[in-house]
Coordinates of C-alpha atoms in Angstrom, one line a residue:
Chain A
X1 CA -0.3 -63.4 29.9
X2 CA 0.9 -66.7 30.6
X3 CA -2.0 -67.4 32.2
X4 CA -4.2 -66.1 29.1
X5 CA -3.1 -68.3 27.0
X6 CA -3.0 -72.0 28.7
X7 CA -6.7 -71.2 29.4
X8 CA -8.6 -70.2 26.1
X9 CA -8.8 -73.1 24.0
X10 CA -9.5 -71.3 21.2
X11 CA -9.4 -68.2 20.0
X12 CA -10.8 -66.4 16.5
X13 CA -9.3 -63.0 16.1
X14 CA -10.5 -60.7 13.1
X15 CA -12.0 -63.5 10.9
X16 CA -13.4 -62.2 7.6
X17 CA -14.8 -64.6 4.9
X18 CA -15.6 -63.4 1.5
X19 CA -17.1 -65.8 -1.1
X20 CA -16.3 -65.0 -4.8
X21 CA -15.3 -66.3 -7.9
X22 CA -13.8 -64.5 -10.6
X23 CA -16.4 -62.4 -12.7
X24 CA -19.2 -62.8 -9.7
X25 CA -20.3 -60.6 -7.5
X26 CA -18.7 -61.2 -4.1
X27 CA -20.8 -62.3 -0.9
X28 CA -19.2 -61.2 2.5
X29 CA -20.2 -64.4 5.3
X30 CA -18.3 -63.3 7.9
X31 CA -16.8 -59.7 8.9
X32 CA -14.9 -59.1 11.9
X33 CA -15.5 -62.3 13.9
X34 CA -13.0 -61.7 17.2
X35 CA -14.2 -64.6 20.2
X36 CA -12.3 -66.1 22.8
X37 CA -13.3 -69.8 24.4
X38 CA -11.8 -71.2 27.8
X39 CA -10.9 -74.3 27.9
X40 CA -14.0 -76.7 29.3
X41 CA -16.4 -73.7 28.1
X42 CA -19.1 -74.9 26.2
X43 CA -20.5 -71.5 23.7
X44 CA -23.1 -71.7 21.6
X45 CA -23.7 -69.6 18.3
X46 CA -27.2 -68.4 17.5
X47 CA -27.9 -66.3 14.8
X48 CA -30.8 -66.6 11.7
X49 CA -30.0 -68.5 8.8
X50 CA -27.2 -66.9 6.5
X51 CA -25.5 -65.7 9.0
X52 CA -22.1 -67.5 8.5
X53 CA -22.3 -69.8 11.5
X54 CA -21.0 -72.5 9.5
X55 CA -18.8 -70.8 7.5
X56 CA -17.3 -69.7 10.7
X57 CA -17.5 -74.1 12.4
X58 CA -15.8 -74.9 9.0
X59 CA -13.2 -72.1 8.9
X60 CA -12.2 -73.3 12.6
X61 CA -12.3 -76.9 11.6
X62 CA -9.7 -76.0 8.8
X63 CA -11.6 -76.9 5.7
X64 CA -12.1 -73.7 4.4
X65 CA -9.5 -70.7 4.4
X66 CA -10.7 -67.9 6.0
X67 CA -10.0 -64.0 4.0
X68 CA -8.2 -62.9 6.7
X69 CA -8.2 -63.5 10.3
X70 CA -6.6 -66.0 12.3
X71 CA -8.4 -69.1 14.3
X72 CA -5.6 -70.0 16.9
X73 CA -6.2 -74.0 19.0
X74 CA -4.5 -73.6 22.3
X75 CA -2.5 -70.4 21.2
X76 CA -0.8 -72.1 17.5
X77 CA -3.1 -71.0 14.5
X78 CA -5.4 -73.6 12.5
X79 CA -4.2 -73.9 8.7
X80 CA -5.8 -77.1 8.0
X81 CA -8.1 -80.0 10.1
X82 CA -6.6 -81.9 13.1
X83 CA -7.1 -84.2 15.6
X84 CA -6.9 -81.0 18.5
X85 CA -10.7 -80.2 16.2
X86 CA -13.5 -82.7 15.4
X87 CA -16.6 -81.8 13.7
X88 CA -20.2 -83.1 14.2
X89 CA -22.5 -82.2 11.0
X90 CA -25.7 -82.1 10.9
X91 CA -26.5 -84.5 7.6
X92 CA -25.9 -87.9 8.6
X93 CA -22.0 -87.9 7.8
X94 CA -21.5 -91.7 9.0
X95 CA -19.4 -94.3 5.9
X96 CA -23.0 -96.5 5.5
X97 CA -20.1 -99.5 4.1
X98 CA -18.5 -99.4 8.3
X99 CA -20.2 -100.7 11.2
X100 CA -20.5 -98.5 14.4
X101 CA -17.6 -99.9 16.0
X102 CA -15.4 -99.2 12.5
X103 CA -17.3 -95.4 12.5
X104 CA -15.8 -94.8 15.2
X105 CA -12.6 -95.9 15.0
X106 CA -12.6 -94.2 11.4
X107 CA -10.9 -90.9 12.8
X108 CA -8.3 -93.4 14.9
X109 CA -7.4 -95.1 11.7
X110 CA -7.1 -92.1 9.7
X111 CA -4.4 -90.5 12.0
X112 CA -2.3 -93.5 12.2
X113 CA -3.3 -95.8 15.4
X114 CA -3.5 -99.3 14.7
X115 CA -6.5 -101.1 14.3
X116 CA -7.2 -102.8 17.4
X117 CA -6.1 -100.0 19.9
X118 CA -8.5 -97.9 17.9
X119 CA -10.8 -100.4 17.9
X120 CA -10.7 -100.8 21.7
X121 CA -11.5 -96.7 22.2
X122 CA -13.9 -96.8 20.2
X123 CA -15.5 -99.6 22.0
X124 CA -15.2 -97.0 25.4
X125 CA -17.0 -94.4 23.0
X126 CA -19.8 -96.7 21.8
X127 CA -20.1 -97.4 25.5
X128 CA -20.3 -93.8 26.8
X129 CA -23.0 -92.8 23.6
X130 CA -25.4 -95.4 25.1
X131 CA -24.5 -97.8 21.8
X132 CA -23.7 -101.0 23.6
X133 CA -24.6 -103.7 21.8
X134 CA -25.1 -101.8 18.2
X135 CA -21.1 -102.1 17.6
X136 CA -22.0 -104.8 14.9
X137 CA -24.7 -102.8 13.3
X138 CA -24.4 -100.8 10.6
X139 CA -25.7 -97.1 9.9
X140 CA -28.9 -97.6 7.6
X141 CA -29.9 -100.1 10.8
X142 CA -30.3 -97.4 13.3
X143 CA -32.5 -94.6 13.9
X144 CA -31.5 -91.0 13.1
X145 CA -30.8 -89.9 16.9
X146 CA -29.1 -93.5 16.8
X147 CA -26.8 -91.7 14.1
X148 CA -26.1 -88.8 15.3
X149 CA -24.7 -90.2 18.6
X150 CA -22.6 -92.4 16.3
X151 CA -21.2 -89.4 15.0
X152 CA -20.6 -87.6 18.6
X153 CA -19.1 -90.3 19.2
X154 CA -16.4 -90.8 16.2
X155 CA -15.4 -87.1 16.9
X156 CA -14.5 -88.0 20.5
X157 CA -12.7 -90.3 20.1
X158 CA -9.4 -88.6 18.7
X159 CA -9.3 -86.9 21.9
X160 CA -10.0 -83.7 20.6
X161 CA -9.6 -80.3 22.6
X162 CA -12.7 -78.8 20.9
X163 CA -15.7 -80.3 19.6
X164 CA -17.2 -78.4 17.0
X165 CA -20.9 -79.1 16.6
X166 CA -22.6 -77.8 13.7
X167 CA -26.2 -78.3 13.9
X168 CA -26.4 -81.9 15.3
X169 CA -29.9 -82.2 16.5
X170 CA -31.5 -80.1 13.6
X171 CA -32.6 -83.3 11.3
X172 CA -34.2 -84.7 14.5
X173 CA -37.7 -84.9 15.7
X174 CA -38.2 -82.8 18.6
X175 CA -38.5 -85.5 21.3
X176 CA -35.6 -87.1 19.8
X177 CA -33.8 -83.8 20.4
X178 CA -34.5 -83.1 23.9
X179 CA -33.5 -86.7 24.3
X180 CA -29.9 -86.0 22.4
X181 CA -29.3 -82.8 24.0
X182 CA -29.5 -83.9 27.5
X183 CA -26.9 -86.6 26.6
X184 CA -25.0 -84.4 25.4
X185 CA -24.6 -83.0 28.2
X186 CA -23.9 -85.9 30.5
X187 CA -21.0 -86.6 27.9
X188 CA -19.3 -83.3 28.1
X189 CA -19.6 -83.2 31.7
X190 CA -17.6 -86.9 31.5
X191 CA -15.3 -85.9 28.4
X192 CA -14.7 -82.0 29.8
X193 CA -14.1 -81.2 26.0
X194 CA -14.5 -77.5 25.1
X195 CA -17.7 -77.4 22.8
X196 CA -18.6 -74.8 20.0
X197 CA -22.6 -75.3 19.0
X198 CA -24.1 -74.0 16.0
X199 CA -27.7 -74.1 16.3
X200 CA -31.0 -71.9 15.7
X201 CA -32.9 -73.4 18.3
X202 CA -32.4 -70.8 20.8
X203 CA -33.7 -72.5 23.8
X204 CA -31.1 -75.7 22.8
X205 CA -28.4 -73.1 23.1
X206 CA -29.0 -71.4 26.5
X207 CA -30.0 -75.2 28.0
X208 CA -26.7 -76.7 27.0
X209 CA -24.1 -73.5 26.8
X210 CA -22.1 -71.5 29.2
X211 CA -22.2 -68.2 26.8
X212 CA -24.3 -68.1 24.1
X213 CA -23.0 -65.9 21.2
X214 CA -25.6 -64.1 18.9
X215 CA -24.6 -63.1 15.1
X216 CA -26.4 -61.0 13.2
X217 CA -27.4 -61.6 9.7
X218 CA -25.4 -61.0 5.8
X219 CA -22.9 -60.5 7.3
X220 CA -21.6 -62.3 9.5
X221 CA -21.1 -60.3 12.4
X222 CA -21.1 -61.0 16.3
X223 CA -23.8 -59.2 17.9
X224 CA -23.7 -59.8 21.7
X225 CA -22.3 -62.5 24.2
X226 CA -24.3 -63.5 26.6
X227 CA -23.5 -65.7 29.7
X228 CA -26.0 -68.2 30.9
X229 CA -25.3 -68.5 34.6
X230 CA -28.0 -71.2 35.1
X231 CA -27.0 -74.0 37.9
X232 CA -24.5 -77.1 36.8
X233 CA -25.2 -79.8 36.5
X234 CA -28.6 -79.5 34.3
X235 CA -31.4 -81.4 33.7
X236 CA -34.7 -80.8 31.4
X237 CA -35.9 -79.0 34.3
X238 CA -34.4 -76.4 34.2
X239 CA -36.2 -75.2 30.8
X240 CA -39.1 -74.6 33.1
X241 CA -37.3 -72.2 35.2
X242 CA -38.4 -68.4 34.9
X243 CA -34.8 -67.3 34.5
X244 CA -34.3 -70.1 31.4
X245 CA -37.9 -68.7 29.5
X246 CA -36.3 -64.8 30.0
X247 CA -32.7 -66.0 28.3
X248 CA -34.3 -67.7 25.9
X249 CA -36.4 -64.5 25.1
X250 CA -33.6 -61.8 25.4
X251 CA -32.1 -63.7 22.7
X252 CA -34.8 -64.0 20.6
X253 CA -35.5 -60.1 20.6
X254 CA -31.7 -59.6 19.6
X255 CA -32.4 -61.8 16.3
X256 CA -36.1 -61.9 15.6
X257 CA -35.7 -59.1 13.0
X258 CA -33.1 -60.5 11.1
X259 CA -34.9 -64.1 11.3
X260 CA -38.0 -62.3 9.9
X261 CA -36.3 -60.5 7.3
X262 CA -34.5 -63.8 6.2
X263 CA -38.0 -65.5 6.0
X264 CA -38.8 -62.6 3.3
X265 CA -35.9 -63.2 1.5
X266 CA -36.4 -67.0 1.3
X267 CA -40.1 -66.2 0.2
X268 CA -39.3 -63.6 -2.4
Chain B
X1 CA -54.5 -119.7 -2.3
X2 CA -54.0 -116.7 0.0
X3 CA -51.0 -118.6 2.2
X4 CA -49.2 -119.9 -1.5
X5 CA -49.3 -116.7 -2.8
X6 CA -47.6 -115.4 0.6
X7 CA -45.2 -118.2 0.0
X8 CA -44.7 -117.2 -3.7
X9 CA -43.8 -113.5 -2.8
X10 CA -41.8 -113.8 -0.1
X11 CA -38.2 -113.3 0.7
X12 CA -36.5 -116.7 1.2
X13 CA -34.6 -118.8 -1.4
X14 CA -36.8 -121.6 -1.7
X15 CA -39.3 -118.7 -2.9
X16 CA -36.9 -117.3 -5.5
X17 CA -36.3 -120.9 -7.1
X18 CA -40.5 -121.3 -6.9
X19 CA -41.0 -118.2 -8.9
X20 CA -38.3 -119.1 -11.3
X21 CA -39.3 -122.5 -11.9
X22 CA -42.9 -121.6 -12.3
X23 CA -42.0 -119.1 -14.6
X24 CA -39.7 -121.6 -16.4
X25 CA -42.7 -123.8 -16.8
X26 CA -45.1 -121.5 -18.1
X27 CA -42.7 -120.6 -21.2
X28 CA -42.1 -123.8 -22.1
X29 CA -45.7 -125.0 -21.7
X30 CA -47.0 -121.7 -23.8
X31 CA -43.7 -122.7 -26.4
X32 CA -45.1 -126.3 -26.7
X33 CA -48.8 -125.6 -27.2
X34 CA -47.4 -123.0 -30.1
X35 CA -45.2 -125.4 -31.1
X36 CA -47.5 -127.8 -31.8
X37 CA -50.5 -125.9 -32.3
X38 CA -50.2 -122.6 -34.0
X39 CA -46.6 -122.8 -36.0
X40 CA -46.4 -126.4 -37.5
X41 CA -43.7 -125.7 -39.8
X42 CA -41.0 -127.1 -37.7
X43 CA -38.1 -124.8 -40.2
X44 CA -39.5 -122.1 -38.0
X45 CA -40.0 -123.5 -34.8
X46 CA -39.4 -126.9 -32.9
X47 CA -40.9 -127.5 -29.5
X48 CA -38.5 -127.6 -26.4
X49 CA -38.2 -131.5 -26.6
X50 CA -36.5 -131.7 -29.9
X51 CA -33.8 -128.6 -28.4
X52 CA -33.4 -130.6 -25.9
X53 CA -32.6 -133.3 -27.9
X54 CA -30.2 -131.4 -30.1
X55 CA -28.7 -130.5 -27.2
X56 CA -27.3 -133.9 -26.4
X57 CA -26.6 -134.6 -29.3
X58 CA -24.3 -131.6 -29.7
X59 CA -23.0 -132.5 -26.4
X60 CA -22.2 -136.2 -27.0
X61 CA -20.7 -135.6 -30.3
X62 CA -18.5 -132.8 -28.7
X63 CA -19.6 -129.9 -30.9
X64 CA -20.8 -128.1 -27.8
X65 CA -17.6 -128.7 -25.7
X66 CA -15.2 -127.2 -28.8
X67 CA -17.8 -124.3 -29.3
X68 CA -17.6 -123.4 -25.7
X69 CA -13.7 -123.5 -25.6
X70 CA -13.3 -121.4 -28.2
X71 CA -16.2 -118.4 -27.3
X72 CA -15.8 -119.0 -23.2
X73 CA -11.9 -118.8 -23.7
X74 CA -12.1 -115.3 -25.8
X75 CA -14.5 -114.0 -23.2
X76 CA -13.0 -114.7 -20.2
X77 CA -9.6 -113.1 -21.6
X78 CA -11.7 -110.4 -22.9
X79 CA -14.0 -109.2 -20.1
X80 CA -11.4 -108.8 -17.6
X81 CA -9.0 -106.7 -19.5
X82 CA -12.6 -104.7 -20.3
X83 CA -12.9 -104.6 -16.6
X84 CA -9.6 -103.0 -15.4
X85 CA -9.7 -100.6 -18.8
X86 CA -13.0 -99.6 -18.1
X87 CA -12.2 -98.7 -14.5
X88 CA -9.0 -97.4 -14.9
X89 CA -10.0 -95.0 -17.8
X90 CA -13.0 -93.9 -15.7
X91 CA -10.8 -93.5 -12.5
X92 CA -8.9 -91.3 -15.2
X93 CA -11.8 -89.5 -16.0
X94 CA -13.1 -88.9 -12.9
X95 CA -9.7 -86.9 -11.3
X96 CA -8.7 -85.2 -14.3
X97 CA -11.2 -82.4 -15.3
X98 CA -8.7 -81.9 -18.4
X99 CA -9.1 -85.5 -19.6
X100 CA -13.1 -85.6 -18.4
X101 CA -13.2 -82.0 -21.1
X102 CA -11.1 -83.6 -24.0
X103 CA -11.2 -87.7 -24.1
X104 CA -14.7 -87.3 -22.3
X105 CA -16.7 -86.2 -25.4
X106 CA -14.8 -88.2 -27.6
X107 CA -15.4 -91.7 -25.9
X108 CA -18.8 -90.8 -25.7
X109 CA -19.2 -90.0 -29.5
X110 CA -17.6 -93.4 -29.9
X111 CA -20.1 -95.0 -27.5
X112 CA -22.6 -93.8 -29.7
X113 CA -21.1 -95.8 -32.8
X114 CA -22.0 -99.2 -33.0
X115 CA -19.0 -100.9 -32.8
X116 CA -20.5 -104.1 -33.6
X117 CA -20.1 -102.6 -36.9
X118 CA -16.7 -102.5 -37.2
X119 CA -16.2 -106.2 -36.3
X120 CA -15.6 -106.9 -40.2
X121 CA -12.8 -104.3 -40.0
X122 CA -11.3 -106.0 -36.8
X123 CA -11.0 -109.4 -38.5
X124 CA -9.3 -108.0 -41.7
X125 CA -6.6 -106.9 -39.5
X126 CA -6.4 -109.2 -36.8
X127 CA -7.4 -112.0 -38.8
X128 CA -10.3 -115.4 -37.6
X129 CA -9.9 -116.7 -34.4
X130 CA -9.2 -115.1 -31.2
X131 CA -7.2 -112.2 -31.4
X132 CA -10.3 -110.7 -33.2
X133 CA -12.9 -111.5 -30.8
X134 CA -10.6 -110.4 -28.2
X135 CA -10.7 -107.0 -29.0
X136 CA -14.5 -107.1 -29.9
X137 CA -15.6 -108.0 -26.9
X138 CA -13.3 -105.6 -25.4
X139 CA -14.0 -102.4 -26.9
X140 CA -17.7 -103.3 -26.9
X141 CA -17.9 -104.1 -23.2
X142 CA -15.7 -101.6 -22.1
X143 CA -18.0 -98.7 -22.3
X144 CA -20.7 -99.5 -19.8
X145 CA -17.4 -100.0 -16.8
X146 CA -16.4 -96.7 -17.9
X147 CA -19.6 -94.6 -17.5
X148 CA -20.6 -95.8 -14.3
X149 CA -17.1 -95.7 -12.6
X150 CA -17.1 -92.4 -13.9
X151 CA -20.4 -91.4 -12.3
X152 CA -19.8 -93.6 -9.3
X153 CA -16.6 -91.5 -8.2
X154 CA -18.3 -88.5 -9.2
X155 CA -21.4 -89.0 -7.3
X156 CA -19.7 -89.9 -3.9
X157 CA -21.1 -87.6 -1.5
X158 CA -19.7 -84.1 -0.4
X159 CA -20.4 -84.5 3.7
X160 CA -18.7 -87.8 3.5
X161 CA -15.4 -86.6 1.9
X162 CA -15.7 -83.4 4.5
X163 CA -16.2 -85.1 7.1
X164 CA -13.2 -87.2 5.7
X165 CA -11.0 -84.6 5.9
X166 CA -12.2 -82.8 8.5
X167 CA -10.0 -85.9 10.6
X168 CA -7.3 -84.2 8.5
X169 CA -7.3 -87.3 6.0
X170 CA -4.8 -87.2 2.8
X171 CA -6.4 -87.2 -0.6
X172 CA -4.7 -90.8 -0.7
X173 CA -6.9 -91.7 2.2
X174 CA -10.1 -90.0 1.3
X175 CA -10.2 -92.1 -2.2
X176 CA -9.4 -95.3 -0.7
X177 CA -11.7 -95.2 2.5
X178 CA -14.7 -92.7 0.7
X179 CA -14.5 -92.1 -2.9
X180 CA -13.8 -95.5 -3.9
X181 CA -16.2 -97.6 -1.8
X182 CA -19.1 -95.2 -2.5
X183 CA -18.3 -95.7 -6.4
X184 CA -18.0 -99.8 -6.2
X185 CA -21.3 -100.8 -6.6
X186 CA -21.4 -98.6 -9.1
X187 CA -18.5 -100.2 -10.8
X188 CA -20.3 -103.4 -10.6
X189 CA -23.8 -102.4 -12.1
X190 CA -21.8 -101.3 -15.2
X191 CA -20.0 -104.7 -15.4
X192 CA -23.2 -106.4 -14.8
X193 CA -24.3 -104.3 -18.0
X194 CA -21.3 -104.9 -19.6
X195 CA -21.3 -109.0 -19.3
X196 CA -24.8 -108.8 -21.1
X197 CA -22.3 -106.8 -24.0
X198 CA -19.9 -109.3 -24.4
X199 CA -22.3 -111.7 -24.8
X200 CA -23.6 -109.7 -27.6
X201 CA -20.3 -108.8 -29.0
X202 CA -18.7 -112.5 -29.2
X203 CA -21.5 -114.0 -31.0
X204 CA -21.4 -111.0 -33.5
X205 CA -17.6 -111.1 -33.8
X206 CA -18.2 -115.3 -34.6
X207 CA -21.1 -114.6 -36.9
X208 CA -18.6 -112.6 -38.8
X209 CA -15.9 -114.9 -38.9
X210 CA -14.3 -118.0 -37.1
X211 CA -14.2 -121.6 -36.9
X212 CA -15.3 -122.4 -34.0
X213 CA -17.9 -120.9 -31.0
X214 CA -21.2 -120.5 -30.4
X215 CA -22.2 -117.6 -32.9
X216 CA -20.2 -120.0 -35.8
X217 CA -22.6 -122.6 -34.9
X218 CA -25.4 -120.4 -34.3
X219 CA -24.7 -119.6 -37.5
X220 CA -23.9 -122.9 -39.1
X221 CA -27.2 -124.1 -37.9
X222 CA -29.5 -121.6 -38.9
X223 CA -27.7 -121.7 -42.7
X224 CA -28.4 -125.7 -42.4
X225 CA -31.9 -124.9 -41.4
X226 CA -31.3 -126.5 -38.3
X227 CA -34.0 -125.0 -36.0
X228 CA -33.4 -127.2 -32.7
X229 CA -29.5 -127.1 -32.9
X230 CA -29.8 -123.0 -33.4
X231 CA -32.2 -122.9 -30.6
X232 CA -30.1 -124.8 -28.1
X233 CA -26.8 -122.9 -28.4
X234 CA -29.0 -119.6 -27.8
X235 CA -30.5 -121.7 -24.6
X236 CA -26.8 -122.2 -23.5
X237 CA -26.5 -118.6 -24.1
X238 CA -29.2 -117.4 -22.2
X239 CA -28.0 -119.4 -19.7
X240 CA -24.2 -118.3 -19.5
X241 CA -26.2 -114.4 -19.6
X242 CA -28.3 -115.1 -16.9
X243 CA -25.7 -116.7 -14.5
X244 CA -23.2 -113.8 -14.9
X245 CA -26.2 -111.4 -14.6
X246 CA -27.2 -113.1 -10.9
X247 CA -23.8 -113.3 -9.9
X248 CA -23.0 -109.6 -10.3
X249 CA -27.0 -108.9 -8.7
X250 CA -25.5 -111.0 -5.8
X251 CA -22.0 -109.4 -5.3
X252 CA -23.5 -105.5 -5.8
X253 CA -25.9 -106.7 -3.0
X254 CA -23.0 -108.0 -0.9
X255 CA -21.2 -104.7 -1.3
X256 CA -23.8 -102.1 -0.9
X257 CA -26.4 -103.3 1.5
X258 CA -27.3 -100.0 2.6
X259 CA -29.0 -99.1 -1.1
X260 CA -31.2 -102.3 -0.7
X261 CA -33.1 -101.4 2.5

């Protein structure tokens, strides 16, 4: 038991989310969500859109209470955001007023180091996100993918236990992307941070992830786990490999219906 | 041709002063040839020589220093009171839905009054002179600060302040690092607008009643059909309008460079 619990760096038991204000009718996100994540895992969440993925990344971040259900960070339960989380959004979430290096630092700052030892991580951050040089600059200077590893890199460095990624690479262009992922990759192999992904791109999930988790659509709800055993370390390669395109379409077959029904909804 | 006009659109300094001096030119070119040309009767209009000369003269008799005390000193008590009112009631308005729902529609009915209107009712309680203008210029300016802190705290955006406190920020920290920097070059666009209202409102207040200041010589001059002496202190005007208008271009540039690229 011991054992169990110094090694799952999170863990989501019985999570319901119901939106609903008072003379509307109610929308259920999330029912049921139990999942367990080791510590150094990296799990991915796949599922069509309006399925609660979100929801669930902002309920585990602590900036939205959950109905019932408990999110627990290294066995004590999450009532509000902390350092142990950090969250990576997909809009551009940077302060356009800071440079780089004061980005980064921001989350430093916020929890109380002083300025120049924050300053100084964040400088090892910059370094490790391939930023050298662009400490000076300031967001609107950079390029999106420029951005977004600004933003990897602010959550890193607090140091946190899990990473929570919530569609980072989705604004991208798709070179950009493959680009960014593999990167991202390299870094958590250096940080060995546990990693939730949210992301629709279904052959981004089973190229970065250990286990990729499928929801099901409205709501809520998770469908299947499945483990990617696929060799470590990885490179872009591997996405040519015959075992990669069979993941990838196992996974698409568990959601294509409710991604097709979704489209109808968003056309009706 | 093709390389001046390059010159003439460009970004550097020397460019800027080029336009405006061309443009400077052309006015007072066009205003002499109408001067001179088109409306002879010099009760109506005097061409930019003799404002100049009315000018000095004002200057060298002193007029223009003792007009300037008396409307520069009123404004520069005024505006910054307008300043931290106007900012501090829209900060007000901006946390407190309660206040936004009942002073909210009120200040904007008032908004909608021309308070310039009320300057005569100002001076029968507060009397010529200062005190008067004072409060002119600052209810009259004060609107602009207001609106646009308002808007400017209200506009900030949502994935900033989440991703604010998603590094478990206090609501103490979120204003002062997010909220308030979004909303600043806000803040200043309204003052910008609001300078251009005190300029307005302390020549109104002084056409009403003083004894000194531009608008009392404005005024003065006009009654005296003094064409060229009327024209100058408008000129200085213009002038004080314009400077206050570039320096607040200048500092909203210097504090939001992101919106300019």
């Amino acid at each position: 038991m011991a054992n169990a619990k110094s090694t799952n760096a999170l863990s989501i038991e019985g999570i319901n989310k119901v939106f609903g204000r008072p003379g509307k009718p109610t929308v259920e996100a999330l029912r049921n969500i139990d999942l367990t994540i080791k510590e150094g895992e990296f799990v991915s969440i796949v599922g069509a859109s309006g399925s609660g993925k979100s929801t669930l990344l902002r309920i585990i971040d602590g900036l939205l209470p959950a109905t019932s259900g408990v999110v627990k960070v290294s066995g004590a339960p999450v009532t509000k955001p902390g350092s142990d989380r950090a969250m990576v959004f997909q809009q551009d979430a940077l302060l356009p007023w800071k440079s780089v290096r004061d980005n980064v630092a921001y989350g430093l700052v916020i929890g109380g180091t002083p300025k120049r030892d924050a300053h100084a991580t964040a400088m090892r951050f910059i370094e490790m996100a391939g930023l050298k040089g662009f400490e000076h600059h300031y967001p609107h200077q950079l390029s999106g993918g420029m951005r977004q590893r600004v933003n990897v890199a602010r959550a890193l460095a607090v140091n946190p236990r899990i990473l929570l990624l919530d569609e980072p690479f989705a604004a991208l262009d798709a070179q950009t992307r493959e680009i960014m992922q593999s990167e991202l990759l390299n870094i958590w192999q250096k940080s060995k941070t546990t990693v939730l992904l949210i992301t629709h791109q279904i052959d981004e999930a089973v190229y970065l992830s250990d286990r990729v988790v499928v929801f099901s659509a409205r709501p809520g709800q998770v469908r299947e786990e499945i483990p990617i055993p696929l060799p470590r370390p990885r490179d872009l390669e591997v996405k040519r490999h015959e075992a990669f395109g069979a993941l990838v379409d196992k996974i698409w077959h568990l959601i294509e219906h409710e991604v097709r029904s979704a489209v109808a909804d968003n056309r009706a | 041709m093709r390389s001046f006009m390059d010159f003439i659109e460009g970004p550097t300094r020397t460019a800027s002063l080029a336009r405006f001096m061309l443009c400077a030119i052309c006015v007072l070119g066009l205003w002499q040839v109408l001067a001179t040309y088109v409306v002879t009767n010099r009760l109506l209009l005097v061409p930019p020589m003799d404002v100049a000369r009315a000018l000095r003269t004002e200057g060298v008799s002193g007029a223009l220093w003792t007009n300037a005390l008396a409307t520069v000193s009123a404004v520069a008590a005024a505006f910054p009171i307008a300043v931290v009112l106007g900012v501090g009631i829209g900060l007000a308005l901006a946390s407190s839905r309660f206040l936004a729902l009942t002073v909210g529609p009120m200040l904007t009915a008032l908004n909608s009054v021309p308070v310039v209107a009320l300057a005569p009712l100002f001076i029968a309680w507060l009397g010529l002179g200062f005190a008067s203008k004072f409060v002119i210029v600052t209810i009259f300016s004060i609107f602009p600060i207001l609106v646009t802190t308002e808007v400017g705290l209200k506009a900030t955006d949502k994935i900033l302040v989440e991703a604010s406190r998603s590094f478990n920020a206090s609501r103490w920290q979120i204003f002062t690092t997010v909220t308030l920097p979004f909303a600043l070059p806000f803040v200043i666009s309204g003052i910008r607008v609001a300078w251009a209202r005190a300029l307005v409102a302390i020549i109104v207040a002084e056409f009403f009643g003083s004894f000194a200041g531009f608008g009392f010589a404005i005024l003065a001059a006009g009654q005296s059909f003094d064409t060229a002496t009327l024209l100058a202190y408008v000129i200085v005007l213009g002038v004080l309008g314009l400077v206050g208008s570039i320096f607040f271009e200048w500092l909203e540039r210097r504090l939001a460079p992101w919106r300019h690229e």
